[in-house]
Amino acid sequence: MTDENLDQIIKALANPVRREILQWLKQPEQEFTLQPNGFEQCVCVSQIFAKSGLSQSTVSSHLALMQRTGLLSSQRRGQWVYYQRNEAVIREFTEQIQQTL
Amino acid sequence: MTDENLDQIIKALANPVRREILQWLKQPEQEFTLQPNGFEQCVCVSQIFAKSGLSQSTVSSHLALMQRTGLLSSQRRGQWVYYQRNEAVIREFTEQIQQTL
DNA sequence: ATGATATATCGGAATATATCGATATTTATA
DNA sequence: TATAAATATCGATATATTCCGATATATCAT
């Protein structure tokens, strides 16, 4: 992980909304009502939007930012875009920050 | 550690200048020229100021902020204020962030 | 093709952060 | 007590972040 990437990730995590979204994505089945579309373990933007109390555009921006940093990955399926945690990056970050700090 | 304190600490660490200062304070004897005052293992504001390339007031603000969060502790000795890492808080933070994330 | 739904992007407003110079405060010393 | 040195605080400015509504883009269904 480059210094720049580390910096981006810390900045991403400095926002409580983004940290909360990251939490929700830990156990999606507990946090979100299932979608009747056959992708129960995946979480699309509108589900997070519905839970967040923020505008759709704001939520979309937060998710896009976290994806740019590597914290999340996404895949489009039809009209939906599913976001999920990138556990490898998250783990790498926690190890790095523990060493660095 | 309260959620609010965790939030403050992450915000503090989101700044690269503050992270660098925290690094310098890991091994002060390697990073700073010793002061002829008998407190060689301590680091005062002006030493950090001299190394930073920033203004005295900016450095003072960064240090004050990190002290408020608990990342640093300080003690005044005469006209100098010595700052040092608060390893207990730093450790607690890394553990917490590892669990939380 | 048209309309509906999901997501992304744009532009702007409000708030937060970073930085500086000037000055106040604290302590030591002549 | 007056001066010097170290640190803290204040006020201002520049930049970054957060958020929204409006609109663009992509996909699906009719």
CSV table of C-alpha atoms (C1' of nucleotides) in Angstrom, one decimal:
chain,number,residue,atom,x,y,z
A,1,MET,CA,0.0,0.0,0.0
A,2,THR,CA,1.5,3.3,-1.1
A,3,ASP,CA,1.7,6.3,1.3
A,4,GLU,CA,-0.8,8.1,-0.9
A,5,ASN,CA,-3.3,5.3,-0.7
A,6,LEU,CA,-2.9,5.1,3.0
A,7,ASP,CA,-3.6,8.8,3.2
A,8,GLN,CA,-6.7,8.5,1.1
A,9,ILE,CA,-8.0,5.7,3.2
A,10,ILE,CA,-7.5,7.6,6.5
A,11,LYS,CA,-9.3,10.6,5.0
A,12,ALA,CA,-12.1,8.3,3.9
A,13,LEU,CA,-12.4,6.9,7.4
A,14,ALA,CA,-12.3,10.3,9.0
A,15,ASN,CA,-15.9,10.7,8.0
A,16,PRO,CA,-18.5,9.1,10.4
A,17,VAL,CA,-21.0,8.5,7.7
A,18,ARG,CA,-18.6,6.5,5.7
A,19,ARG,CA,-17.5,4.5,8.7
A,20,GLU,CA,-21.1,3.7,9.4
A,21,ILE,CA,-21.7,2.5,5.9
A,22,LEU,CA,-18.7,0.3,6.2
A,23,GLN,CA,-20.2,-1.1,9.3
A,24,TRP,CA,-23.5,-1.9,7.7
A,25,LEU,CA,-21.7,-3.7,4.9
A,26,LYS,CA,-20.2,-6.1,7.5
A,27,GLN,CA,-23.4,-8.0,7.9
A,28,PRO,CA,-25.7,-6.8,5.1
A,29,GLU,CA,-28.3,-9.5,5.9
A,30,GLN,CA,-28.8,-8.1,9.4
A,31,GLU,CA,-28.8,-4.4,8.4
A,32,PHE,CA,-30.9,-4.4,5.2
A,33,THR,CA,-34.2,-5.8,4.2
A,34,LEU,CA,-33.7,-8.3,1.5
A,35,GLN,CA,-34.3,-7.5,-2.1
A,36,PRO,CA,-36.6,-9.8,-4.0
A,37,ASN,CA,-34.1,-10.0,-6.8
A,38,GLY,CA,-32.0,-13.1,-5.9
A,39,PHE,CA,-28.9,-11.2,-4.8
A,40,GLU,CA,-29.7,-11.2,-1.1
A,41,GLN,CA,-26.1,-10.9,0.2
A,42,CYS,CA,-25.4,-7.8,-2.0
A,43,VAL,CA,-26.2,-4.3,-1.2
A,44,CYS,CA,-27.1,-1.7,-3.8
A,45,VAL,CA,-27.0,2.0,-3.5
A,46,SER,CA,-30.7,2.5,-2.9
A,47,GLN,CA,-30.7,0.2,0.1
A,48,ILE,CA,-27.9,2.3,1.7
A,49,PHE,CA,-29.7,5.4,0.6
A,50,ALA,CA,-32.9,4.3,2.3
A,51,LYS,CA,-31.1,3.6,5.6
A,52,SER,CA,-28.9,6.6,5.7
A,53,GLY,CA,-31.2,9.6,5.8
A,54,LEU,CA,-29.0,11.4,3.3
A,55,SER,CA,-29.7,12.3,-0.3
A,56,GLN,CA,-29.2,9.8,-3.1
A,57,SER,CA,-26.4,11.8,-4.6
A,58,THR,CA,-24.6,12.2,-1.3
A,59,VAL,CA,-24.7,8.4,-0.7
A,60,SER,CA,-23.5,7.7,-4.2
A,61,SER,CA,-20.6,10.1,-3.7
A,62,HIS,CA,-19.6,8.4,-0.4
A,63,LEU,CA,-19.7,5.0,-2.0
A,64,ALA,CA,-17.7,6.2,-5.1
A,65,LEU,CA,-15.1,7.7,-2.8
A,66,MET,CA,-14.7,4.6,-0.8
A,67,GLN,CA,-14.4,2.6,-4.0
A,68,ARG,CA,-11.6,4.9,-5.3
A,69,THR,CA,-9.7,4.3,-2.1
A,70,GLY,CA,-10.1,0.6,-2.4
A,71,LEU,CA,-12.2,0.1,0.8
A,72,LEU,CA,-15.1,-1.0,-1.3
A,73,SER,CA,-15.6,-2.8,-4.6
A,74,SER,CA,-18.6,-2.8,-6.8
A,75,GLN,CA,-20.3,-4.6,-9.5
A,76,ARG,CA,-23.2,-3.6,-11.7
A,77,ARG,CA,-26.0,-6.1,-12.2
A,78,GLY,CA,-28.5,-4.6,-14.5
A,79,GLN,CA,-29.7,-1.3,-13.2
A,80,TRP,CA,-28.3,-2.0,-9.8
A,81,VAL,CA,-24.7,-1.4,-8.6
A,82,TYR,CA,-23.8,-3.6,-5.6
A,83,TYR,CA,-21.1,-2.5,-3.2
A,84,GLN,CA,-19.2,-4.7,-0.8
A,85,ARG,CA,-16.3,-4.4,1.5
A,86,ASN,CA,-12.9,-5.1,0.2
A,87,GLU,CA,-11.7,-7.1,3.2
A,88,ALA,CA,-8.2,-7.5,1.9
A,89,VAL,CA,-7.6,-3.7,1.6
A,90,ILE,CA,-9.2,-3.1,5.0
A,91,ARG,CA,-7.0,-5.7,6.6
A,92,GLU,CA,-3.9,-4.3,4.9
A,93,PHE,CA,-4.9,-0.8,6.1
A,94,THR,CA,-5.3,-1.9,9.8
A,95,GLU,CA,-1.9,-3.7,9.7
A,96,GLN,CA,-0.2,-0.7,8.1
A,97,ILE,CA,-1.7,1.8,10.5
A,98,GLN,CA,-0.6,-0.4,13.4
A,99,GLN,CA,2.9,-0.5,12.1
A,100,THR,CA,3.1,3.1,11.1
A,101,LEU,CA,1.5,4.7,14.1
B,1,MET,CA,-12.5,4.9,24.4
B,2,THR,CA,-15.8,6.7,23.5
B,3,ASP,CA,-17.0,7.0,19.9
B,4,GLU,CA,-16.5,10.7,20.0
B,5,ASN,CA,-12.9,10.3,21.1
B,6,LEU,CA,-12.3,7.7,18.3
B,7,ASP,CA,-13.8,10.2,15.9
B,8,GLN,CA,-11.5,12.9,17.1
B,9,ILE,CA,-8.4,10.7,16.8
B,10,ILE,CA,-9.2,9.5,13.3
B,11,LYS,CA,-9.7,13.2,12.2
B,12,ALA,CA,-6.4,14.1,13.9
B,13,LEU,CA,-4.7,11.3,12.0
B,14,ALA,CA,-6.3,12.3,8.7
B,15,ASN,CA,-3.7,15.1,8.5
B,16,PRO,CA,-0.3,14.1,7.1
B,17,VAL,CA,1.6,16.8,9.0
B,18,ARG,CA,0.2,15.4,12.3
B,19,ARG,CA,1.1,11.9,11.3
B,20,GLU,CA,4.6,12.9,10.5
B,21,ILE,CA,5.0,14.7,13.9
B,22,LEU,CA,3.7,11.5,15.6
B,23,GLN,CA,6.4,9.6,13.7
B,24,TRP,CA,9.2,12.0,14.7
B,25,LEU,CA,8.2,11.6,18.3
B,26,LYS,CA,8.7,7.8,18.1
B,27,GLN,CA,12.5,8.2,18.3
B,28,PRO,CA,13.2,11.8,19.3
B,29,GLU,CA,16.9,11.2,19.7
B,30,GLN,CA,17.2,10.2,16.1
B,31,GLU,CA,15.0,12.9,14.7
B,32,PHE,CA,16.0,16.0,16.7
B,33,THR,CA,19.3,17.6,17.6
B,34,LEU,CA,19.7,17.4,21.4
B,35,GLN,CA,19.0,20.4,23.5
B,36,PRO,CA,21.7,21.5,25.9
B,37,ASN,CA,19.2,21.6,28.7
B,38,GLY,CA,19.4,18.2,30.3
B,39,PHE,CA,16.0,16.9,28.9
B,40,GLU,CA,17.4,15.2,25.9
B,41,GLN,CA,14.7,12.7,25.5
B,42,CYS,CA,12.0,15.3,25.4
B,43,VAL,CA,10.9,17.4,22.5
B,44,CYS,CA,9.7,20.9,22.8
B,45,VAL,CA,7.6,22.9,20.3
B,46,SER,CA,10.5,24.8,18.9
B,47,GLN,CA,12.3,21.7,17.9
B,48,ILE,CA,9.3,20.4,16.0
B,49,PHE,CA,8.8,23.8,14.6
B,50,ALA,CA,12.4,24.0,13.3
B,51,LYS,CA,12.0,20.6,11.6
B,52,SER,CA,8.6,21.1,10.1
B,53,GLY,CA,8.9,24.0,7.7
B,54,LEU,CA,5.7,25.4,9.0
B,55,SER,CA,5.0,28.5,11.2
B,56,GLN,CA,5.3,28.4,14.9
B,57,SER,CA,1.6,29.0,15.4
B,58,THR,CA,0.7,26.2,13.0
B,59,VAL,CA,2.9,23.7,14.8
B,60,SER,CA,1.5,24.8,18.1
B,61,SER,CA,-2.0,24.3,16.9
B,62,HIS,CA,-1.3,20.8,15.6
B,63,LEU,CA,0.3,19.8,18.9
B,64,ALA,CA,-2.5,21.2,20.9
B,65,LEU,CA,-5.1,19.4,18.8
B,66,MET,CA,-3.2,16.1,19.2
B,67,GLN,CA,-3.1,16.6,22.9
B,68,ARG,CA,-6.8,17.3,23.1
B,69,THR,CA,-7.4,14.0,21.4
B,70,GLY,CA,-5.1,12.2,23.8
B,71,LEU,CA,-2.6,11.1,21.2
B,72,LEU,CA,0.1,13.3,22.9
B,73,SER,CA,0.7,14.4,26.4
B,74,SER,CA,2.7,17.4,27.4
B,75,GLN,CA,4.5,18.9,30.4
B,76,ARG,CA,5.8,22.4,30.8
B,77,ARG,CA,9.3,22.7,32.2
B,78,GLY,CA,10.1,26.4,32.6
B,79,GLN,CA,9.6,28.2,29.4
B,80,TRP,CA,9.5,24.9,27.4
B,81,VAL,CA,6.6,22.6,26.8
B,82,TYR,CA,7.6,19.1,26.1
B,83,TYR,CA,5.3,16.9,24.0
B,84,GLN,CA,5.5,13.1,23.9
B,85,ARG,CA,3.4,10.3,22.4
B,86,ASN,CA,0.8,8.8,24.6
B,87,GLU,CA,1.4,5.2,23.7
B,88,ALA,CA,-1.5,3.8,25.7
B,89,VAL,CA,-4.0,5.9,23.8
B,90,ILE,CA,-2.3,5.1,20.5
B,91,ARG,CA,-2.4,1.4,21.2
B,92,GLU,CA,-6.0,1.6,22.3
B,93,PHE,CA,-6.9,3.4,19.1
B,94,THR,CA,-5.2,0.8,16.9
B,95,GLU,CA,-7.0,-2.0,18.7
B,96,GLN,CA,-10.3,-0.2,18.5
B,97,ILE,CA,-10.0,0.6,14.8
B,98,GLN,CA,-9.1,-3.0,14.1
B,99,GLN,CA,-12.2,-4.2,15.9
B,100,THR,CA,-14.5,-1.6,14.6
B,101,LEU,CA,-13.5,-1.6,10.9
C,1,DA,C1',-39.2,4.2,-29.1
C,2,DT,C1',-41.1,5.6,-24.4
C,3,DG,C1',-41.3,5.7,-19.6
C,4,DA,C1',-39.7,4.0,-15.2
C,5,DT,C1',-36.0,3.0,-12.1
C,6,DA,C1',-31.2,3.1,-10.4
C,7,DT,C1',-27.0,5.4,-10.3
C,8,DA,C1',-23.6,9.0,-11.3
C,9,DT,C1',-22.3,13.6,-12.0
C,10,DC,C1',-22.6,18.7,-11.8
C,11,DG,C1',-22.9,23.2,-9.6
C,12,DG,C1',-23.5,25.7,-5.7
C,13,DA,C1',-24.0,26.7,-0.6
C,14,DA,C1',-22.6,25.8,4.0
C,15,DT,C1',-19.2,24.2,7.1
C,16,DA,C1',-14.6,22.6,8.5
C,17,DT,C1',-9.7,22.6,8.2
C,18,DA,C1',-5.0,24.5,7.4
C,19,DT,C1',-2.1,28.1,7.4
C,20,DC,C1',-0.1,32.5,8.4
C,21,DG,C1',1.2,36.9,10.8
C,22,DA,C1',0.4,39.5,14.7
C,23,DT,C1',-0.1,39.6,19.4
C,24,DA,C1',-0.9,37.8,24.1
C,25,DT,C1',0.8,34.9,27.9
C,26,DT,C1',4.2,32.6,30.6
C,27,DT,C1',8.7,31.9,32.4
C,28,DA,C1',13.6,33.0,32.9
C,29,DT,C1',17.3,36.3,33.3
C,30,DA,C1',19.8,40.7,33.5
D,1,DT,C1',11.3,45.7,36.8
D,2,DA,C1',12.5,45.4,32.0
D,3,DT,C1',13.9,42.3,28.3
D,4,DA,C1',14.2,38.0,26.0
D,5,DA,C1',12.6,33.5,24.7
D,6,DA,C1',9.1,29.9,24.2
D,7,DT,C1',4.5,28.9,23.6
D,8,DA,C1',-0.5,29.9,22.9
D,9,DT,C1',-4.2,32.4,20.9
D,10,DC,C1',-6.6,35.4,17.7
D,11,DG,C1',-8.3,37.0,13.2
D,12,DA,C1',-8.1,36.5,8.5
D,13,DT,C1',-7.6,33.9,4.2
D,14,DA,C1',-7.3,29.9,1.3
D,15,DT,C1',-8.6,25.4,0.5
D,16,DA,C1',-11.2,21.1,1.4
D,17,DT,C1',-15.2,18.7,2.7
D,18,DT,C1',-20.1,17.8,3.0
D,19,DC,C1',-24.4,18.1,1.4
D,20,DC,C1',-28.2,19.1,-1.6
D,21,DG,C1',-31.2,19.6,-5.8
D,22,DA,C1',-31.1,19.2,-10.6
D,23,DT,C1',-29.8,16.7,-14.4
D,24,DA,C1',-27.3,13.2,-17.0
D,25,DT,C1',-26.5,8.3,-17.9
D,26,DA,C1',-27.6,3.4,-17.9
D,27,DT,C1',-30.7,-0.3,-17.8
D,28,DC,C1',-35.1,-2.5,-17.8
D,29,DA,C1',-39.9,-3.2,-19.2
D,30,DT,C1',-43.8,-2.0,-22.1
